[in-house]
PDB file of C-alpha atoms and ligand atoms in Angstrom:
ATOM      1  CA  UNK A   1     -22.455  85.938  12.837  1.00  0.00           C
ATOM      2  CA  UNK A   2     -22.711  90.088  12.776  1.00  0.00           C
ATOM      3  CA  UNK A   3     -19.754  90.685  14.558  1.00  0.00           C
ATOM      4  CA  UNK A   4     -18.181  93.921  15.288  1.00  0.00           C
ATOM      5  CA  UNK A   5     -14.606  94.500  15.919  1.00  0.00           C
ATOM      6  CA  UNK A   6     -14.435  98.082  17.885  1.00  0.00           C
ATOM      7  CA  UNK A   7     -10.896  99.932  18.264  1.00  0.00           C
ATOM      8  CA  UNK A   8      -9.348  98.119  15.326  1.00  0.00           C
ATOM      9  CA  UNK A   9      -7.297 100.169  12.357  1.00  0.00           C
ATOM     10  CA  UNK A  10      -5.303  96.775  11.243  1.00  0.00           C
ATOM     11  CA  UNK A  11      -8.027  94.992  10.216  1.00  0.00           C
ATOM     12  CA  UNK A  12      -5.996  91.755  11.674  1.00  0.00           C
ATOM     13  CA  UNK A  13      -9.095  90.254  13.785  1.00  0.00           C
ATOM     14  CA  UNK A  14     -11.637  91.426  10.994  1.00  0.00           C
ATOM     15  CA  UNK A  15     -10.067  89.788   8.660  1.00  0.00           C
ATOM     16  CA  UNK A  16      -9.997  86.636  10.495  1.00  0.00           C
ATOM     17  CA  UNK A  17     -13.610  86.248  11.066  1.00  0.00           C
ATOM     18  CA  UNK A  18     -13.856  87.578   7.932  1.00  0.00           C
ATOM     19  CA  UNK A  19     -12.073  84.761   6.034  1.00  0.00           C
ATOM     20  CA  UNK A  20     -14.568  81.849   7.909  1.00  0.00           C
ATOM     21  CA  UNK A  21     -17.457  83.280   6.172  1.00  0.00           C
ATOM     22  CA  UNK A  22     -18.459  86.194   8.918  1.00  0.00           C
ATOM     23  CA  UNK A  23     -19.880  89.215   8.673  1.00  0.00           C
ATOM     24  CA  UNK A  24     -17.278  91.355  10.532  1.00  0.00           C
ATOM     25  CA  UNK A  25     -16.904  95.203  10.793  1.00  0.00           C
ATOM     26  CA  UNK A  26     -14.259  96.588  12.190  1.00  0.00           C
ATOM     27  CA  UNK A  27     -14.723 100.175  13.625  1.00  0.00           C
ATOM     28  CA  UNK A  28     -11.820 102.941  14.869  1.00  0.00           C
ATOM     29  CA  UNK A  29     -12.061 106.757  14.531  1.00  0.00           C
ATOM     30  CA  UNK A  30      -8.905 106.244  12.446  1.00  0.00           C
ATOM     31  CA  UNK A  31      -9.418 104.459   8.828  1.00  0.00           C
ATOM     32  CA  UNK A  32      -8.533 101.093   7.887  1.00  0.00           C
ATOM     33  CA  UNK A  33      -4.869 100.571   7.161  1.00  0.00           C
ATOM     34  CA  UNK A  34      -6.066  98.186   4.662  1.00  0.00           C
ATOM     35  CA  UNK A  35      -8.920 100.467   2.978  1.00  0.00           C
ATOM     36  CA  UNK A  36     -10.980  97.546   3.632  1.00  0.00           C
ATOM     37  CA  UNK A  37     -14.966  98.328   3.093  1.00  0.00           C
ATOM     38  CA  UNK A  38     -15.789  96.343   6.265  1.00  0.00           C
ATOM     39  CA  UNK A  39     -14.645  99.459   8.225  1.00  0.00           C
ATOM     40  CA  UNK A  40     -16.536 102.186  10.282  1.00  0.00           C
ATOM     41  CA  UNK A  41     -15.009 105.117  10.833  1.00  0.00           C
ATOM     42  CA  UNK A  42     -16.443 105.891  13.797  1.00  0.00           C
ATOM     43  CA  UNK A  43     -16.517 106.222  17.796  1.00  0.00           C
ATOM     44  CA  UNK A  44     -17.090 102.911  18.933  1.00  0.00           C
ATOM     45  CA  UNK A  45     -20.494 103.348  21.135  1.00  0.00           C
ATOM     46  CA  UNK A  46     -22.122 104.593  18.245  1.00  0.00           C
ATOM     47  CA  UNK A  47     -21.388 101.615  16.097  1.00  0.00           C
ATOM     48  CA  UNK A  48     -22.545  99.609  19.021  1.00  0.00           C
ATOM     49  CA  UNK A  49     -26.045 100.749  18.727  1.00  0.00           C
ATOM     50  CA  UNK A  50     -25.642 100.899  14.358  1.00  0.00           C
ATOM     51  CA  UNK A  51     -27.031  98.091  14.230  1.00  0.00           C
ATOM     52  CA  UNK A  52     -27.628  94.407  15.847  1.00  0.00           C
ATOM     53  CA  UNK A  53     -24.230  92.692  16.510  1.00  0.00           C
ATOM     54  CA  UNK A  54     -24.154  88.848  17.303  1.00  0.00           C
ATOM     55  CA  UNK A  55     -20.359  89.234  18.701  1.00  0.00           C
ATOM     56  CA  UNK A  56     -17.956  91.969  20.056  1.00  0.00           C
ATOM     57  CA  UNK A  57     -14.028  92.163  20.608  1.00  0.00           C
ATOM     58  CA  UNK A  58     -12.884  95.559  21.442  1.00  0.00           C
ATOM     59  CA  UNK A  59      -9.374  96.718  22.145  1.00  0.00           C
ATOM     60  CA  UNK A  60      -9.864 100.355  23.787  1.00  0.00           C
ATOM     61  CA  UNK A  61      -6.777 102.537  24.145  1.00  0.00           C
ATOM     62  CA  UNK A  62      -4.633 101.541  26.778  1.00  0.00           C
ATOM     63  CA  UNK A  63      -2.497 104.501  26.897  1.00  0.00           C
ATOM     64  CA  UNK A  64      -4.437 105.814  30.251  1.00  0.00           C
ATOM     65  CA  UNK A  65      -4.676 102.597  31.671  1.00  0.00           C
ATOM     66  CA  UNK A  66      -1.463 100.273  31.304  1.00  0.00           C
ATOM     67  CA  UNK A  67      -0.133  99.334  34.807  1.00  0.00           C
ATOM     68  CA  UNK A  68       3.403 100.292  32.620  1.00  0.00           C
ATOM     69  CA  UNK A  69       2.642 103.777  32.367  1.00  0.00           C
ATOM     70  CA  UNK A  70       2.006 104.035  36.086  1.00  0.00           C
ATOM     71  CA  UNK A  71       4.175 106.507  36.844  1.00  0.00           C
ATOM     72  CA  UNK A  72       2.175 109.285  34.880  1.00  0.00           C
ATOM     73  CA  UNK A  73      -1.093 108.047  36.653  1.00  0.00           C
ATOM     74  CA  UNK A  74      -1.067 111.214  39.043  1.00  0.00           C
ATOM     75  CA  UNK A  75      -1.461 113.822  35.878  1.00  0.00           C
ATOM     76  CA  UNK A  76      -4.078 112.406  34.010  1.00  0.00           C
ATOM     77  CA  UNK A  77      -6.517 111.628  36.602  1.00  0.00           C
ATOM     78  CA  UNK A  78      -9.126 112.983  34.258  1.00  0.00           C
ATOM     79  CA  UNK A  79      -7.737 111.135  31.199  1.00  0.00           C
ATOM     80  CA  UNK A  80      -8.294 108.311  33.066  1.00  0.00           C
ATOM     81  CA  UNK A  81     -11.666 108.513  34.349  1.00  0.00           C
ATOM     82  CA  UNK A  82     -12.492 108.541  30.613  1.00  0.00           C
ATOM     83  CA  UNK A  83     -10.466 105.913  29.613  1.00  0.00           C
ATOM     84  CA  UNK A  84     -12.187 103.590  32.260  1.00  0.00           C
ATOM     85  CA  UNK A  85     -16.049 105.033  31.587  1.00  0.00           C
ATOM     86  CA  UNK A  86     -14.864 104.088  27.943  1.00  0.00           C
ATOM     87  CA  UNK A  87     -14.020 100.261  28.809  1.00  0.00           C
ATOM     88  CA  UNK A  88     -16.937 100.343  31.474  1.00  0.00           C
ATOM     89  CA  UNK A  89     -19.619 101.190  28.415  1.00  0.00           C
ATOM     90  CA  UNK A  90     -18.225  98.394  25.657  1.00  0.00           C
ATOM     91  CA  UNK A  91     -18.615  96.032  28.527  1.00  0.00           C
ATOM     92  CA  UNK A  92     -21.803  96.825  29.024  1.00  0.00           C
ATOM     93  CA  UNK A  93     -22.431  96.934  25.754  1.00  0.00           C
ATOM     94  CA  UNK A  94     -25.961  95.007  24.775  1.00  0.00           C
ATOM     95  CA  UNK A  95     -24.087  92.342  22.664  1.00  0.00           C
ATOM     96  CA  UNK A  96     -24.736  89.318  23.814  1.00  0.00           C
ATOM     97  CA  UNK A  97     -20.830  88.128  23.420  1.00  0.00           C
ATOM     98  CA  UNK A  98     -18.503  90.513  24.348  1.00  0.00           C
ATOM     99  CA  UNK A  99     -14.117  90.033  24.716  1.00  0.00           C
ATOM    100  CA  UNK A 100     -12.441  92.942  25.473  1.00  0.00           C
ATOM    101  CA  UNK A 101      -8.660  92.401  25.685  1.00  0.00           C
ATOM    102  CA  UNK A 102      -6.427  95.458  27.333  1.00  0.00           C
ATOM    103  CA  UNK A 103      -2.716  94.949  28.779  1.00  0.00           C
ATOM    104  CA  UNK A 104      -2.327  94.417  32.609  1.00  0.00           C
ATOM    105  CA  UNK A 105      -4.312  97.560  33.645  1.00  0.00           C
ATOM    106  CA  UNK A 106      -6.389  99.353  35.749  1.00  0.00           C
ATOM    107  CA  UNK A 107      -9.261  98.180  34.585  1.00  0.00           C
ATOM    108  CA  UNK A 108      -8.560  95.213  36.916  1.00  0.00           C
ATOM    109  CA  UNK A 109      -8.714  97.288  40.280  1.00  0.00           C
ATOM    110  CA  UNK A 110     -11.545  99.548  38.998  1.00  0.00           C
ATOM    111  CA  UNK A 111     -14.297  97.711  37.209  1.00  0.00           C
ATOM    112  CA  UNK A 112     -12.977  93.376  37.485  1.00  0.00           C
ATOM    113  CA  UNK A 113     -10.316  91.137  37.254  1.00  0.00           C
ATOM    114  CA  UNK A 114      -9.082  90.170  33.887  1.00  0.00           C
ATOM    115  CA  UNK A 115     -11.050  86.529  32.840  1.00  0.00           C
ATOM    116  CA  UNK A 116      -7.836  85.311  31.531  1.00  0.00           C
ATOM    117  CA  UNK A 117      -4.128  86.392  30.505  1.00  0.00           C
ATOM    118  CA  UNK A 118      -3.136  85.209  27.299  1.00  0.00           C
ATOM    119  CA  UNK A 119       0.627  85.706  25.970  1.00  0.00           C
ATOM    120  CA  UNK A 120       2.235  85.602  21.810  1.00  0.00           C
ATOM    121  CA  UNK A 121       4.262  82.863  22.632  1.00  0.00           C
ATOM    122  CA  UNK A 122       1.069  80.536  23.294  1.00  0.00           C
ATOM    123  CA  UNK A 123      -0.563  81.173  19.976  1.00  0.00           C
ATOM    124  CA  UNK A 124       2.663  80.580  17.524  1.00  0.00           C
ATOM    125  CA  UNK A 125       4.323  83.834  18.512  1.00  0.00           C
ATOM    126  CA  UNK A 126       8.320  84.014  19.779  1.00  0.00           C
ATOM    127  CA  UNK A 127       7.082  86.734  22.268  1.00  0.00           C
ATOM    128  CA  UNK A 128       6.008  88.110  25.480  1.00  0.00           C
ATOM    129  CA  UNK A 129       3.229  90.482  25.900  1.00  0.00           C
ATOM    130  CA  UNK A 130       0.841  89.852  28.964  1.00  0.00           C
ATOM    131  CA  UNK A 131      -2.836  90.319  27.377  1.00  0.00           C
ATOM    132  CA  UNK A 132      -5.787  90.549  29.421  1.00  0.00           C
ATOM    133  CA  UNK A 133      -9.404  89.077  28.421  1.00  0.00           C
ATOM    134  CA  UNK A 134     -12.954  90.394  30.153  1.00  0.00           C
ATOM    135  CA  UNK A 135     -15.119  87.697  28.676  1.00  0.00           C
ATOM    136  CA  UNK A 136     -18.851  87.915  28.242  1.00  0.00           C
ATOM    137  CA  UNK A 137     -20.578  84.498  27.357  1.00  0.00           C
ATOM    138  CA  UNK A 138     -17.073  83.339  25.551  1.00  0.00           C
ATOM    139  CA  UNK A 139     -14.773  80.686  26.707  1.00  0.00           C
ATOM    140  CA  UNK A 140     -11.892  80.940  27.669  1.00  0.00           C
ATOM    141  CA  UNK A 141      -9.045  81.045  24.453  1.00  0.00           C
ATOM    142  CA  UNK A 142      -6.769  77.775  24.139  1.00  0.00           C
ATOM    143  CA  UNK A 143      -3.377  77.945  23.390  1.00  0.00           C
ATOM    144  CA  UNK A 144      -2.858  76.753  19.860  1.00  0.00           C
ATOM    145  CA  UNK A 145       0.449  76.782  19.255  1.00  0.00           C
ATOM    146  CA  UNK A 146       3.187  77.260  22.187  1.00  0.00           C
ATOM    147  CA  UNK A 147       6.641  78.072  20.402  1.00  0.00           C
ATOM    148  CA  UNK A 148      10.122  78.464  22.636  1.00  0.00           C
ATOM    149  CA  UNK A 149      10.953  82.359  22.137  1.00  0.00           C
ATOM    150  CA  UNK A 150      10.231  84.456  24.745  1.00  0.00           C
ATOM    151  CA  UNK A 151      11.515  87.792  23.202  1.00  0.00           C
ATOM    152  CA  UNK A 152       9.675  90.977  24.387  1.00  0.00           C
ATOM    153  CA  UNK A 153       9.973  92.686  20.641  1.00  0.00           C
ATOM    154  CA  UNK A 154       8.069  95.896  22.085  1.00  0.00           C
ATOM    155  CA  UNK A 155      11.318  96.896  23.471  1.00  0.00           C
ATOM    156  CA  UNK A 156      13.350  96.954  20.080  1.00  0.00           C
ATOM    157  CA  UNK A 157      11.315  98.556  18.311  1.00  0.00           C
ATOM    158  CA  UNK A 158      12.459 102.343  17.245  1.00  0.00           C
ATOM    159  CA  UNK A 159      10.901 105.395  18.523  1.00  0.00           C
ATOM    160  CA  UNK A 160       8.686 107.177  15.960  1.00  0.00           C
ATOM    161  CA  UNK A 161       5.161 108.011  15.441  1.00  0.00           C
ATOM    162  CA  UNK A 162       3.735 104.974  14.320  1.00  0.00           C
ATOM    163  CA  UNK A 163       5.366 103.067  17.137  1.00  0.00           C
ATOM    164  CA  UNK A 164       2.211 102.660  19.270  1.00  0.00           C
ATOM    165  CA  UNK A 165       0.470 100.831  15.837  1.00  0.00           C
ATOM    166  CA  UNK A 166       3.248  98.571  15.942  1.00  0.00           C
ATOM    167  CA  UNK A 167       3.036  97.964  19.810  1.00  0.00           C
ATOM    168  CA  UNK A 168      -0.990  97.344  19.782  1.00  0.00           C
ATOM    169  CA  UNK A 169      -1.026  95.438  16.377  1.00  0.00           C
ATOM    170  CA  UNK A 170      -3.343  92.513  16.976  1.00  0.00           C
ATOM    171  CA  UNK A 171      -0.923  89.498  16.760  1.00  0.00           C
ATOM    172  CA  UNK A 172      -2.228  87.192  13.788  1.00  0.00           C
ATOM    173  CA  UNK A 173      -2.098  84.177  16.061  1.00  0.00           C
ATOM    174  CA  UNK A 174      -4.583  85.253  18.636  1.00  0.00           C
ATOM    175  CA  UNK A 175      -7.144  86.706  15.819  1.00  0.00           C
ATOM    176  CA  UNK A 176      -7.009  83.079  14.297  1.00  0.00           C
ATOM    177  CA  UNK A 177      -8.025  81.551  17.516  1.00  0.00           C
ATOM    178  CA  UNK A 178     -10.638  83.729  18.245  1.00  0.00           C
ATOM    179  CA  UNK A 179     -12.120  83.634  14.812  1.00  0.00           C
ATOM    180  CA  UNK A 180     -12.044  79.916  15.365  1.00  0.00           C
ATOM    181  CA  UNK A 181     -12.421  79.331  18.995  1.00  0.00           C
ATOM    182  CA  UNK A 182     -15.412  82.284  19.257  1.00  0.00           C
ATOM    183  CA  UNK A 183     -16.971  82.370  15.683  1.00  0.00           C
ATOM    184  CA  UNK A 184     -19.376  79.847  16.078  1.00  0.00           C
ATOM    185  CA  UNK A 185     -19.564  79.840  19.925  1.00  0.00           C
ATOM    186  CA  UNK A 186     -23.328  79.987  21.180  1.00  0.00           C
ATOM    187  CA  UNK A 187     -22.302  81.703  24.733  1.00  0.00           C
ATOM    188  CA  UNK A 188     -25.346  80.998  27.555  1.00  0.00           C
ATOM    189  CA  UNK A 189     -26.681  84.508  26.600  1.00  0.00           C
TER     190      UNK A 189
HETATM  191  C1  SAM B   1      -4.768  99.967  21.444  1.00  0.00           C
HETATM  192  S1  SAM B   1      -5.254 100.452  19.824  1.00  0.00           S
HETATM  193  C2  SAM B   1      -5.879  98.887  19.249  1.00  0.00           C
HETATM  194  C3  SAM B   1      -5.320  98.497  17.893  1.00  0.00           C
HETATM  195  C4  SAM B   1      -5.822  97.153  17.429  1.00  0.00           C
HETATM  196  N1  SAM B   1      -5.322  96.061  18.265  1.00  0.00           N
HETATM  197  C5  SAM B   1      -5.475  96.890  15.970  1.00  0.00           C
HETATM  198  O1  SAM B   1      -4.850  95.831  15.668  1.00  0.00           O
HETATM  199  O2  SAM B   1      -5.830  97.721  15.122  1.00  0.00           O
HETATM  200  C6  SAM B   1      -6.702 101.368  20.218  1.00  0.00           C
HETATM  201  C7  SAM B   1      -7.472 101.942  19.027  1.00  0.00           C
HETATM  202  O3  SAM B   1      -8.662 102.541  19.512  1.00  0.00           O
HETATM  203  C8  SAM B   1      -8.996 103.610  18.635  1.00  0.00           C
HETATM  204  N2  SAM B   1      -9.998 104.443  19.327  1.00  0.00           N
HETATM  205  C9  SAM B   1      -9.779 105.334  20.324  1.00  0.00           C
HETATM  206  N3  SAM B   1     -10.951 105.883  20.736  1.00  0.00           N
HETATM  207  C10 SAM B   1     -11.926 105.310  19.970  1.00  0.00           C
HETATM  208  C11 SAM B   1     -13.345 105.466  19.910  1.00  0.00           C
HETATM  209  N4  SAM B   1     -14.008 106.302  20.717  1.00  0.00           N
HETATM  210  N5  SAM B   1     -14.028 104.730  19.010  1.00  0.00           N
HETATM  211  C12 SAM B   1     -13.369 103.881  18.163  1.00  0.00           C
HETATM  212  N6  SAM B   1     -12.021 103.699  18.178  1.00  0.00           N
HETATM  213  C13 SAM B   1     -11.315 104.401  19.076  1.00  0.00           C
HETATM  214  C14 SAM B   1      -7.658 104.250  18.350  1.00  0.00           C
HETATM  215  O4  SAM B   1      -7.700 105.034  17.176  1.00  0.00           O
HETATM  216  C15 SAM B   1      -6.749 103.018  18.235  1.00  0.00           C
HETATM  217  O5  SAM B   1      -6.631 102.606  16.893  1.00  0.00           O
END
């Protein structure tokens, strides 16, 4: 499958398809952390249309969004907008499978509820971090692997620049299931 992986600098779900014999870009105005060659370095609409994509899982920035940052909602009403005409457009997207996955956010009250809420510790993860799914033509993710720890790491980790990469670092667990679960899934499209 041509699958395209939009708003991704780790390379983390890329490389998942990636290694079950797909042909996965991954695409973020910032490079690939891992130099890989299966990166575009480019807004993510534009390597929409690029060319003909079987498959799309997009994580947009959340920074505008998050239902945690809700108490600077009232000063970046503008921010916002664009945030949400941002998510609107990849979901719309002409791709005839589409995940987008965002923390608990707005994107809920303003465009539609969330298909499913995934969490770390249900894909071999000792953590907590509600994740939200808008599914197009995709199932559903199963749990594969529900561990004990129920840690929420994001608030240990230091302040610094990089922090945010840390925080929205696709966890390895949940790329593995959707490679597996969505890379050879024929949707109803
Ligand atoms: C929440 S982070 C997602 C990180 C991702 N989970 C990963 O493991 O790399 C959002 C990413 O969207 C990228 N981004 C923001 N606007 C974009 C745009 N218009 N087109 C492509 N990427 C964009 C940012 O640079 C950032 O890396």
């Amino acid at each position: 499958m041509r699958i395209l992986i939009a708003c991704e600098f780790s390379g983390v779900v890329r490389r998942a398809f990636r290694a079950r014999g797909h042909d996965a870009w991954s695409c973020d105005l910032l490079p690939a952390e891992d130099g890989s060659e299966f990166h575009l370095q480019m807004d993510a609409i534009a390597a929409v249309f690029a060319r003909e994509w079987d498959l799309m899982v997009c994580h947009p920035p959340c920074q505008h969004l998050a239902v945690s940052g809700a108490r600077w909602f009232k000063d970046k009403a503008k921010e916002q907008e664009a945030a949400l005409e941002f998510a609107r457009s990849l979901l719309n997207a002409p791709i005839p499978r589409i995940a987008l996955e965002n923390p608990i956010s707005i994107i809920s009250s303003r465009i539609r509820k969330p298909d499913q809420i995934i969490q770390p510790w249900q894909f071999g993860h000792g953590e907590t971090k509600a994740t939200c799914l808008w599914l197009k033509n995709l199932p559903k993710l199963v749990p594969t692997n529900i561990v004990e720890g129920r840690e929420a790491r994001v608030h240990r980790m230091p302040p610094g620049p990089d922090r945010w990469k840390e925080r929205s670092r696709t966890f390895t667990g949940i790329a593995e299931a959707m490679a597996d679960q969505w890379g050879n899934h024929e949707g109803a499209a």
